[in-house]
Short mmCIF file of C-alpha atoms and ligand atoms in Angstrom, two decimals:
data_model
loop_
_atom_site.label_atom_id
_atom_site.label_comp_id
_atom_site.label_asym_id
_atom_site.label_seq_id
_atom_site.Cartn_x
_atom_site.Cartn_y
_atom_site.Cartn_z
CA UNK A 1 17.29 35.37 38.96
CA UNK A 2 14.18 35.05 37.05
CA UNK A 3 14.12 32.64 34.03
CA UNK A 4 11.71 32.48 30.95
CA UNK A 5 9.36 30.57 30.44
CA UNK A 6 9.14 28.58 26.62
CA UNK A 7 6.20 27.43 25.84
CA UNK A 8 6.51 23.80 24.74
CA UNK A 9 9.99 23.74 25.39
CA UNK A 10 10.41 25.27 21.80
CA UNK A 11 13.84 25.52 20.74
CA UNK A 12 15.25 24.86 24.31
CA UNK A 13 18.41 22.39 24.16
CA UNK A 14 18.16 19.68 26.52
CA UNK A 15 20.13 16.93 25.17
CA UNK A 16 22.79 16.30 23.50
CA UNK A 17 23.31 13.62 20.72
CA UNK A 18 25.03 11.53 18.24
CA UNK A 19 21.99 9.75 16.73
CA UNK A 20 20.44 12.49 14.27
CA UNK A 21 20.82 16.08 13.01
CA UNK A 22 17.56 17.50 12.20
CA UNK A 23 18.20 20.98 10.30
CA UNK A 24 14.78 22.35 10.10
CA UNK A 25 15.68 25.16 7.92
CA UNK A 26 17.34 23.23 4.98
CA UNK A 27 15.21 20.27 4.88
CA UNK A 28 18.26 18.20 5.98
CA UNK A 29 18.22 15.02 8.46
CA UNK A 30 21.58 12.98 9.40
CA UNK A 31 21.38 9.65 10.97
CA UNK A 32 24.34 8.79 12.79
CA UNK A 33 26.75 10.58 10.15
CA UNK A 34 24.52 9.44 7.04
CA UNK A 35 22.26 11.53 4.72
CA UNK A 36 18.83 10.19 5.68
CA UNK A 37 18.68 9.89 1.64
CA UNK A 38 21.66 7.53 1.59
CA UNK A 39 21.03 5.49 4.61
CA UNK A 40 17.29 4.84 4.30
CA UNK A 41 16.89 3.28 1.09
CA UNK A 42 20.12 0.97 1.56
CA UNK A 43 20.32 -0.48 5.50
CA UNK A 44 18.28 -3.19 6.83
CA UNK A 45 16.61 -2.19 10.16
CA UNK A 46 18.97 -4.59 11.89
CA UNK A 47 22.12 -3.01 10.78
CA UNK A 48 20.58 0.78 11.55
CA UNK A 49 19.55 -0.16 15.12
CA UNK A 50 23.17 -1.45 15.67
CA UNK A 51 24.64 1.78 13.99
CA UNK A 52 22.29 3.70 16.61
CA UNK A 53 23.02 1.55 19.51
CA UNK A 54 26.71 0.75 18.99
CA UNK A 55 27.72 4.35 17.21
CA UNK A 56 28.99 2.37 13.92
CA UNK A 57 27.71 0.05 11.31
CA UNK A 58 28.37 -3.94 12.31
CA UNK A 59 30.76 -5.85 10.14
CA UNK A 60 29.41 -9.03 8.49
CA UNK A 61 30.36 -11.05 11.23
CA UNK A 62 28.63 -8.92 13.46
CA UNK A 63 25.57 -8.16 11.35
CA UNK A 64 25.28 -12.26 11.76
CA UNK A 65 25.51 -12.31 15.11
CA UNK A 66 23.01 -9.53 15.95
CA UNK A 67 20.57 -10.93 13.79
CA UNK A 68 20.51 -13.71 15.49
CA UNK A 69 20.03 -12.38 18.87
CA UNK A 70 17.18 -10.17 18.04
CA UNK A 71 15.90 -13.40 16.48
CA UNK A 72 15.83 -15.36 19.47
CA UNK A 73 14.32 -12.98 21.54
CA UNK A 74 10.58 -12.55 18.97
CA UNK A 75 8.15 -14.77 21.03
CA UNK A 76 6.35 -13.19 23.43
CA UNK A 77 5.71 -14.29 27.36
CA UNK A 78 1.65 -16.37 27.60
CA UNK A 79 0.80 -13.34 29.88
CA UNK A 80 1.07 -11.18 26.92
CA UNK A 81 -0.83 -13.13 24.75
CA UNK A 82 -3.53 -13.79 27.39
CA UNK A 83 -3.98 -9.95 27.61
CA UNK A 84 -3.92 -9.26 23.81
CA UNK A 85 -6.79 -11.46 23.61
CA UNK A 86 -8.99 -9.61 26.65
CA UNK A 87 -7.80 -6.62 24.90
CA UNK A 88 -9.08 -7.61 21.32
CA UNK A 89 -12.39 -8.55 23.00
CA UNK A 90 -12.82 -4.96 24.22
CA UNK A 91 -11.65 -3.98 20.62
CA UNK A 92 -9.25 -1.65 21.57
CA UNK A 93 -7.53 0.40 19.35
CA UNK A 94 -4.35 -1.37 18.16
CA UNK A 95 -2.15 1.43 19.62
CA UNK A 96 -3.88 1.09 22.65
CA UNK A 97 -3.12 -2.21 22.69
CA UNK A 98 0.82 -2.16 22.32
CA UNK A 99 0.70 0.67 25.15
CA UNK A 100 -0.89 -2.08 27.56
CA UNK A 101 1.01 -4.97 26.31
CA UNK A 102 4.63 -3.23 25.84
CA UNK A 103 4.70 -3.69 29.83
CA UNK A 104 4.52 -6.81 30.06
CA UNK A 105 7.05 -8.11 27.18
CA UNK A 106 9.97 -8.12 29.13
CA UNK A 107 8.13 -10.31 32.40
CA UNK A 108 10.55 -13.64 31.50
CA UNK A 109 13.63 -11.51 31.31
CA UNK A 110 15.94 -11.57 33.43
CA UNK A 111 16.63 -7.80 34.31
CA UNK A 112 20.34 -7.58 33.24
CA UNK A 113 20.75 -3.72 33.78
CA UNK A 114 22.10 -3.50 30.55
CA UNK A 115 20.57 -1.21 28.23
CA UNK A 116 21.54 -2.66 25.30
CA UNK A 117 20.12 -6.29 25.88
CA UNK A 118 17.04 -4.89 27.31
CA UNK A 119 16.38 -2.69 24.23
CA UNK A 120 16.70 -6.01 21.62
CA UNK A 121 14.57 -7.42 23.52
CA UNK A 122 11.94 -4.82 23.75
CA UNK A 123 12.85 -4.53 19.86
CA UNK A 124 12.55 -7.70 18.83
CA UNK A 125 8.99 -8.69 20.97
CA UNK A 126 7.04 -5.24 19.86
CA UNK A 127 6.36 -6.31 16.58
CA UNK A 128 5.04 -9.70 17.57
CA UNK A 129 2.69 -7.52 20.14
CA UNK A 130 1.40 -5.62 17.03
CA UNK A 131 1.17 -8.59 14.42
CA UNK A 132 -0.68 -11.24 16.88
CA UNK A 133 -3.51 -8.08 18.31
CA UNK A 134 -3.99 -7.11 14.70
CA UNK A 135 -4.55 -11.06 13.89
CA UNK A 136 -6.61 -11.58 17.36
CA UNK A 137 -8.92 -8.31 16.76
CA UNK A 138 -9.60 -9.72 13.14
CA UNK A 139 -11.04 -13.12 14.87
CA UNK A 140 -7.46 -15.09 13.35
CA UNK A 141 -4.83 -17.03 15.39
CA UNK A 142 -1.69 -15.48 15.99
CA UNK A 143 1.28 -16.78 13.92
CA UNK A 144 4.62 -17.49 15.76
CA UNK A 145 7.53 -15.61 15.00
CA UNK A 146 9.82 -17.27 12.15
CA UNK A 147 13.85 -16.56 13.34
CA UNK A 148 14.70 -17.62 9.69
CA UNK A 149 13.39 -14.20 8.37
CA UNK A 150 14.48 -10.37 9.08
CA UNK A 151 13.16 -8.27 11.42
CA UNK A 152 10.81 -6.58 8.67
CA UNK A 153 9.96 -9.26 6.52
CA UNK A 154 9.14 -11.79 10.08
CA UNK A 155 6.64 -8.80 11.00
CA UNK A 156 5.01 -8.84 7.31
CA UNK A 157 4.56 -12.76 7.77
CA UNK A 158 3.04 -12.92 11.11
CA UNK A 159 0.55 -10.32 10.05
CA UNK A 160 -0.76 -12.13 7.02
CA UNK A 161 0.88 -15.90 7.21
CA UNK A 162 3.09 -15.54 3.57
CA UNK A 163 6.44 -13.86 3.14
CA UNK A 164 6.66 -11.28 1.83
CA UNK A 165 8.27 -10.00 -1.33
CA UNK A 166 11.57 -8.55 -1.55
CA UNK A 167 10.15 -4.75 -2.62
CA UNK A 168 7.60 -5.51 0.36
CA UNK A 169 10.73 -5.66 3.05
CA UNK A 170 12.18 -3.21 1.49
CA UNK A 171 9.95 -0.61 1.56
CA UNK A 172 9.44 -1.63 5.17
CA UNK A 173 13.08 -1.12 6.00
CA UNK A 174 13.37 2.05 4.60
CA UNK A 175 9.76 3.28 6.38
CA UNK A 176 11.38 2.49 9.89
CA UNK A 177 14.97 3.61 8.85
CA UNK A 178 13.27 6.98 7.64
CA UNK A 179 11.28 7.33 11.30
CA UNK A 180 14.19 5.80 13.51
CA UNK A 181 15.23 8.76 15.37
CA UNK A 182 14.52 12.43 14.82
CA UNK A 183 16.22 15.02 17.50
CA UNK A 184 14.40 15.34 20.95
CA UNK A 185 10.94 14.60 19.67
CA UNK A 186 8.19 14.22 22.63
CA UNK A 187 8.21 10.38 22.47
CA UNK A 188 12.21 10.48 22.48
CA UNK A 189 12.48 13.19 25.18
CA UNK A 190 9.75 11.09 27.20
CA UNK A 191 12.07 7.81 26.80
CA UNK A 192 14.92 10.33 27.99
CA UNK A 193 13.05 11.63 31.39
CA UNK A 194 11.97 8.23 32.49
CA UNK A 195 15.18 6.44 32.16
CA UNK A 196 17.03 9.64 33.19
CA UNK A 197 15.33 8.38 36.86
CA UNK A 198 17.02 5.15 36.28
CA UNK A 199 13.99 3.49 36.22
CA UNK A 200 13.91 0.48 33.26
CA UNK A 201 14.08 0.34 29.42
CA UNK A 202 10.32 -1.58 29.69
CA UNK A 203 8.99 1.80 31.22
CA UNK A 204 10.59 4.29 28.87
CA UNK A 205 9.70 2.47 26.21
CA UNK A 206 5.67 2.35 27.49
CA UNK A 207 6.14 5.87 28.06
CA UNK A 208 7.41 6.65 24.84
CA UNK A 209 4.57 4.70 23.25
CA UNK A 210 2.20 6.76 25.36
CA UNK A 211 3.59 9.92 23.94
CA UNK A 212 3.85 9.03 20.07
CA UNK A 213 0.06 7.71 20.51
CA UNK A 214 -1.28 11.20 20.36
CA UNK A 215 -2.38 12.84 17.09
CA UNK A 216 0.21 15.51 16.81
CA UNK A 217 2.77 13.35 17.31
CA UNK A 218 2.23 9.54 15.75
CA UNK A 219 -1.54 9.21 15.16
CA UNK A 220 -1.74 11.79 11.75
CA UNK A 221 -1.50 9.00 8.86
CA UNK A 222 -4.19 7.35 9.69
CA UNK A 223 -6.26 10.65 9.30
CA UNK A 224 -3.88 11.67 6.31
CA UNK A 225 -5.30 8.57 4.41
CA UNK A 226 -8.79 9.54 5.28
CA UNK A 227 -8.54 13.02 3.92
CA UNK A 228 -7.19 11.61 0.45
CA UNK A 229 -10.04 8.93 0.38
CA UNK A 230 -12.46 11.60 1.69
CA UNK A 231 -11.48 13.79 -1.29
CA UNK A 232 -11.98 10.58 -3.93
CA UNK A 233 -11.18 12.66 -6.85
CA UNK A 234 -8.65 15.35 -7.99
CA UNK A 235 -11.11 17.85 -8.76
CA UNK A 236 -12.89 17.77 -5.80
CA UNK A 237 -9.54 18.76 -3.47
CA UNK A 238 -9.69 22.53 -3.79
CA UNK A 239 -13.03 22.37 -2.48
CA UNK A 240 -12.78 19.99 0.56
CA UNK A 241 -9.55 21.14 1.79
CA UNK A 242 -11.13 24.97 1.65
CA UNK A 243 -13.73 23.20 3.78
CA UNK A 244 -11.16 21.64 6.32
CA UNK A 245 -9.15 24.94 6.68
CA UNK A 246 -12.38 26.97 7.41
CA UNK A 247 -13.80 24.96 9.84
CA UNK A 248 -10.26 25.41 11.79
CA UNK A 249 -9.58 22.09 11.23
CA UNK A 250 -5.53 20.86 10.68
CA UNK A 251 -4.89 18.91 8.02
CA UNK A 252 -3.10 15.65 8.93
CA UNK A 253 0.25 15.02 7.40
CA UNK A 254 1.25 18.97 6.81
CA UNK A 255 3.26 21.40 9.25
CA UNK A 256 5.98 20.48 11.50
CA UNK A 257 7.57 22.23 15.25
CA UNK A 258 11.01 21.81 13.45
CA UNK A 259 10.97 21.54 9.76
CA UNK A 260 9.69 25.05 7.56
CA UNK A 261 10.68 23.10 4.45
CA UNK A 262 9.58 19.86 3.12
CA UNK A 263 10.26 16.98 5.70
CA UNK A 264 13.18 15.20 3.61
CA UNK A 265 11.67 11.88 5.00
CA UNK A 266 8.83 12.55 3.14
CA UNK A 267 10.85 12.43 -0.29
CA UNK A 268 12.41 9.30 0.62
CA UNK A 269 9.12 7.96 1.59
CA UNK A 270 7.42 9.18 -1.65
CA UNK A 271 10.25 7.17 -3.60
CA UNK A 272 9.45 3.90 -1.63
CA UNK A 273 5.79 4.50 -1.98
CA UNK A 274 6.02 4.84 -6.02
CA UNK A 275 8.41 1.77 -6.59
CA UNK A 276 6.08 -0.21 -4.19
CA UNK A 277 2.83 1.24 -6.07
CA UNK A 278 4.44 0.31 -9.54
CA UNK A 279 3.65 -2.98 -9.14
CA UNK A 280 0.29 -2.38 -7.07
CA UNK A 281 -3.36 -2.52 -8.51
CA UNK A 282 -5.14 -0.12 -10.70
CA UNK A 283 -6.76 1.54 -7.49
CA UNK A 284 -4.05 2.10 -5.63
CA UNK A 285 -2.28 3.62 -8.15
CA UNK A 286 -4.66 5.75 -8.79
CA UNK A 287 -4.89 6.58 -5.10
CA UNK A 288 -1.39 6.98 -5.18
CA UNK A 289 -1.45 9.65 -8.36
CA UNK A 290 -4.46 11.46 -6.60
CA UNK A 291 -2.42 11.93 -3.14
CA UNK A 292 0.35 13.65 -5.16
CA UNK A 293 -2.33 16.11 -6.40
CA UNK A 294 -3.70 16.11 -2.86
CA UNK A 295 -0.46 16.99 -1.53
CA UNK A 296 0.34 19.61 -3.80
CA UNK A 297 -3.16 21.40 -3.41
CA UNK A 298 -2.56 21.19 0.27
CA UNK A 299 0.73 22.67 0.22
CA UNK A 300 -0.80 26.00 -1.70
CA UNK A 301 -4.08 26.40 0.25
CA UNK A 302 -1.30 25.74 3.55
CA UNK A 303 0.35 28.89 2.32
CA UNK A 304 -2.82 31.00 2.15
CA UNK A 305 -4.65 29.95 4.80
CA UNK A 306 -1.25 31.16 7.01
CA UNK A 307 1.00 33.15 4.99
CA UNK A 308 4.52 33.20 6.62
CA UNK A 309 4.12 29.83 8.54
CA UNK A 310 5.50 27.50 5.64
CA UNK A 311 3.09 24.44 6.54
CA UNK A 312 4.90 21.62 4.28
CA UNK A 313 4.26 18.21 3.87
CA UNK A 314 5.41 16.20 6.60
CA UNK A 315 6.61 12.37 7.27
CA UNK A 316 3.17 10.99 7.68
CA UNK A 317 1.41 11.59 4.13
CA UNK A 318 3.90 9.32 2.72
CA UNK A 319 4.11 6.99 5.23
CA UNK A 320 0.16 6.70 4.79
CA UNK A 321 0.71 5.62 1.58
CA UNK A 322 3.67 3.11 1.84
CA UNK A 323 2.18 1.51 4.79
CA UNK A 324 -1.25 1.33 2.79
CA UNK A 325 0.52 -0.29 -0.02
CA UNK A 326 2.09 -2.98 2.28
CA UNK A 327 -0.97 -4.39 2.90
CA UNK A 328 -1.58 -2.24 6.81
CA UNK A 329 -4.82 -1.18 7.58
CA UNK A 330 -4.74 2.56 8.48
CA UNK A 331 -5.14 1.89 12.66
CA UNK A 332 -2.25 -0.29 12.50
CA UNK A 333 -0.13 2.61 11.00
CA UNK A 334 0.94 4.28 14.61
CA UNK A 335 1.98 0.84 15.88
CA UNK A 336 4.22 0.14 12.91
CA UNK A 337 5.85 3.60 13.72
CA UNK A 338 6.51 2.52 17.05
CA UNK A 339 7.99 -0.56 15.89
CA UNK A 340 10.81 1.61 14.15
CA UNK A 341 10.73 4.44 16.54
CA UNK A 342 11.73 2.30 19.25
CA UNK A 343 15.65 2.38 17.49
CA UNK A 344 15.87 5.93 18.66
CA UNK A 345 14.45 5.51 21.86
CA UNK A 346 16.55 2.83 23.08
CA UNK A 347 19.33 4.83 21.32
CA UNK A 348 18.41 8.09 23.32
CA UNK A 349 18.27 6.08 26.76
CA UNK A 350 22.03 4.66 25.95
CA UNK A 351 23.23 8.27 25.66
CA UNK A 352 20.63 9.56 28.54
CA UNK A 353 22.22 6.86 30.77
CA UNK A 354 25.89 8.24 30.34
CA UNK A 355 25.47 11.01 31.64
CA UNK A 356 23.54 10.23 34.82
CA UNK A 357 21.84 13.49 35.17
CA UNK A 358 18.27 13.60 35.83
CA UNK A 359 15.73 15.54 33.82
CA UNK A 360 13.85 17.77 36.42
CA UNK A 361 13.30 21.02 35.11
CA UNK A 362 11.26 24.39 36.58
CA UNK A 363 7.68 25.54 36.83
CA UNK A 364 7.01 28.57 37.44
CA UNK A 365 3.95 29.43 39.95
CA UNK A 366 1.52 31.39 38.55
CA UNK A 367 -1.28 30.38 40.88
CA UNK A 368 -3.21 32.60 43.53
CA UNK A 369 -0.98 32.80 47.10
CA UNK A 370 -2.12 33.68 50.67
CA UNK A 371 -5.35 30.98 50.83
CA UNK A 372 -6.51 30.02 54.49
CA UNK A 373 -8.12 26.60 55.09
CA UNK A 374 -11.67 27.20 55.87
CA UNK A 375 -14.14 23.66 57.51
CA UNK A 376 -16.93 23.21 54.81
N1 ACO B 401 -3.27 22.30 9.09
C1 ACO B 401 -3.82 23.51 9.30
N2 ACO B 401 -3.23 24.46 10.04
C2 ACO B 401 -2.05 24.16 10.61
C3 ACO B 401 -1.42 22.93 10.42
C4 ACO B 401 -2.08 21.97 9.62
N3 ACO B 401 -1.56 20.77 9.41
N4 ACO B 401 -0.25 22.91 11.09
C5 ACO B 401 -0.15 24.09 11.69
N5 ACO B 401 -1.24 24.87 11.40
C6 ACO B 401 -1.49 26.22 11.86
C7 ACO B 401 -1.78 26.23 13.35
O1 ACO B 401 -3.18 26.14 13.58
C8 ACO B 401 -1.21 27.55 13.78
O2 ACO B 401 -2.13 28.56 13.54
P1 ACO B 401 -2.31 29.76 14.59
O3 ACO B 401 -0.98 30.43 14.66
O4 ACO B 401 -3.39 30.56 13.99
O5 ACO B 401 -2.71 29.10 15.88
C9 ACO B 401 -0.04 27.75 12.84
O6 ACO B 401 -0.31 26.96 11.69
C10 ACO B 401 1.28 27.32 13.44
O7 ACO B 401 1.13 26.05 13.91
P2 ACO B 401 1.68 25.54 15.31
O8 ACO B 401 0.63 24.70 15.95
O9 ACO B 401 2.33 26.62 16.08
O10 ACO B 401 2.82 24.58 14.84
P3 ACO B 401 3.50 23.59 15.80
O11 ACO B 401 4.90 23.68 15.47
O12 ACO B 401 3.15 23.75 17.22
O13 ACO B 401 2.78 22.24 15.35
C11 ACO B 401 2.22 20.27 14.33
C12 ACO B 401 3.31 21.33 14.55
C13 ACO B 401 1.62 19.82 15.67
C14 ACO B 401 2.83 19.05 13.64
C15 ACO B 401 1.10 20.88 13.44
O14 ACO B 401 1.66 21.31 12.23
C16 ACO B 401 -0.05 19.93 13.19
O15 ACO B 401 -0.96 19.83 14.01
N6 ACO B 401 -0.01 19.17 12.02
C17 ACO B 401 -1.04 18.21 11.74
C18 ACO B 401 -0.76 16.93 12.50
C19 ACO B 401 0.41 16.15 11.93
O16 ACO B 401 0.58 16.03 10.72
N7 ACO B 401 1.22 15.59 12.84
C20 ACO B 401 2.41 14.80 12.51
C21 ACO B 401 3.65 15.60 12.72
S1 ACO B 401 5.10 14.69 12.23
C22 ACO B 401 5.49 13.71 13.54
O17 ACO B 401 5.21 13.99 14.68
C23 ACO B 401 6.16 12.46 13.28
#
């Protein structure tokens, strides 16, 4: 029987899952049960990875406990370091750099087989990858991790050496609660295929890195920023974003495979941004005000450039701004999705795992036939 063939896999069902509900339609996204909108702004990251990874929020007991063993497991094997630093001397892209050194955080682990443990671990060392690379490419010493602080607020302080304020962590929290998981994307459905060979957590996890490191997946903030700094003033939007469009150019931060509404993180995102930004400088409110206008031009010349396609804002224009207003410099913006990404991949390989079936779908041959082997 011949099958079809779907380009990009688009709306094929391959897995199925209790970690979100992405309805594309109404703008809707469920984590685990909760509105994205209730969830976000309210859990720490710690408590949402355990909702993801254990299928229910901990108690306070628990919430203690699993603190503490992400907490333990920050610092990061000499090996690692070692290569940051031949890494930084290259000066690598910071992405880049987590792909390489995500393989090698889990070398003084012992391999326990179990998922769970593996994942905290690869959970709780990624963000000291990112903080001591973006320290080493700036010519600074790393700074160890401090188990006193949260998972956010101990990757804020071992990027810049203070702690950070409470609407600092915050904002953090709900940037990687907003991005934790989000249906089969290609970084989740890599994570999926690799451990569906029952090969480690360590390789999914490097896989999934390698997928979200491409611009159509992760890398778009960065160049989201860009365009709003590019366009420097209100007035001049209209104009450069005509420019973009006709040169065939996307613009970074709009359109989305799933949603045809606006992405519903990028509401919650916009909230954090603005009660971050209230307290922020002159400029960057002001950059802040102009990226609303930015967005909304965007949005309109979207809809005329291709009528019918419904190009909205997506997660990353926000998440340009929050993670600008935090203090991150645009290439560390990828990374620091990763670092909350990783909650849904470990989440996806949990589920992947229990049902033991490996991920090997069909090509179909479309290639010449009937070749003989000729000697040069
Ligand atoms: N700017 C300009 N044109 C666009 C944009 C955009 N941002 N997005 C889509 N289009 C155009 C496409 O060129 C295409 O035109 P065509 O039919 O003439 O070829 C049409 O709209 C439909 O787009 P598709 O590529 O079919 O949409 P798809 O669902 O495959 O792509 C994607 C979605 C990759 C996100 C796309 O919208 C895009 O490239 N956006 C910019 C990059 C970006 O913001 N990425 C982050 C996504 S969110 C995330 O991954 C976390």
């Amino acid at each position: 029987m011949s099958q079809s063939f779907v380009a990009g896999l688009e709306g094929v069902v391959a897995a199925e899952t209790r970690l979100s509900r992405v309805d594309g339609q109404k703008g809707e996204l469920i984590i685990a049960g909760y509105a994205l909108e209730e969830i976000a702004p309210r859990a720490t990251f710690e408590q949402l990875l355990y909702l993801l990874w254990f299928g229910a929020l901990p108690t306070a007991e628990e919430l203690t406990d699993w603190q503490a063993t992400m907490a333990a497991q920050r610092a990061i094997p000499p090996a690692t370091y070692t290569l940051l630093e031949a890494i930084a001397q290259q000066n690598q892209d910071p992405m880049l750099a987590l792909r390489m050194a995500a393989g090698t955080a889990d070398l003084l682990d012992e391999t326990s087989g179990d998922l769970r443990q593996e994942g905290a671990s690869m959970a709780a060392k990624l963000p000291t990858i990112v903080a001591a690379y973006a320290r080493l490419q700036a010519g600074q010493s790393p700074i160890a991790p401090n188990p006193a602080l949260s998972h956010a607020a101990n990757f804020l302080y071992m990027l810049t050496g203070d702690e950070p304020r409470a609407e600092q962590v915050r904002g953090l929290q709900t940037y990687w609660n907003s991005v934790v998981d989000h249906g089969l994307n290609a970084s989740t459905f890599t994570a999926r295929v690799i451990i569906a060979t029952r090969s480690d957590l360590a390789s999914a996890v490097v896989g999934a890195i390698g997928a979200l490191k491409g611009p159509l997946h992760g890398g778009a903030p960065g160049p989201a920023l860009d365009m709003v700094r590019e366009i420097g003033t209100l007035s001049r939007a209209d104009e450069v974003i005509r420019a973009k469009l006709a040169k065939g150019e996307r613009l970074m931060g709009f359109g989305h495979r799933v949603y045809k509404v606006r992405d519903p993180r990028a509401a919650v995102l916009a909230e954090a941004a603005e009660a971050l930004f209230a307290t922020a400088s002159e400029a960057d409110k002001a950059l802040y005000s102009l990226a609303k206008g930015v967005e909304d031009t965007a949005v309109r010349l979207l809809a005329e450039h291709k009528p019918g396609r419904n190009l909205q804002t997506n997660v990353e224009f926000y998440t340009a701004l929050l993670l600008h207003g935090l203090g991150l410099e645009s290439d560390l913006f990828s990374p620091t999705f990763a670092l909350g990404r990783i909650g849904g991949w470990v989440g996806h390989c949990l589920e992947q795992a229990e049902t033991g079936r490996l991920i090997r779908p069909k090509s179909r041959y479309v290639g010449v036939v009937g070749r003989r082997w000729g000697d040069i």
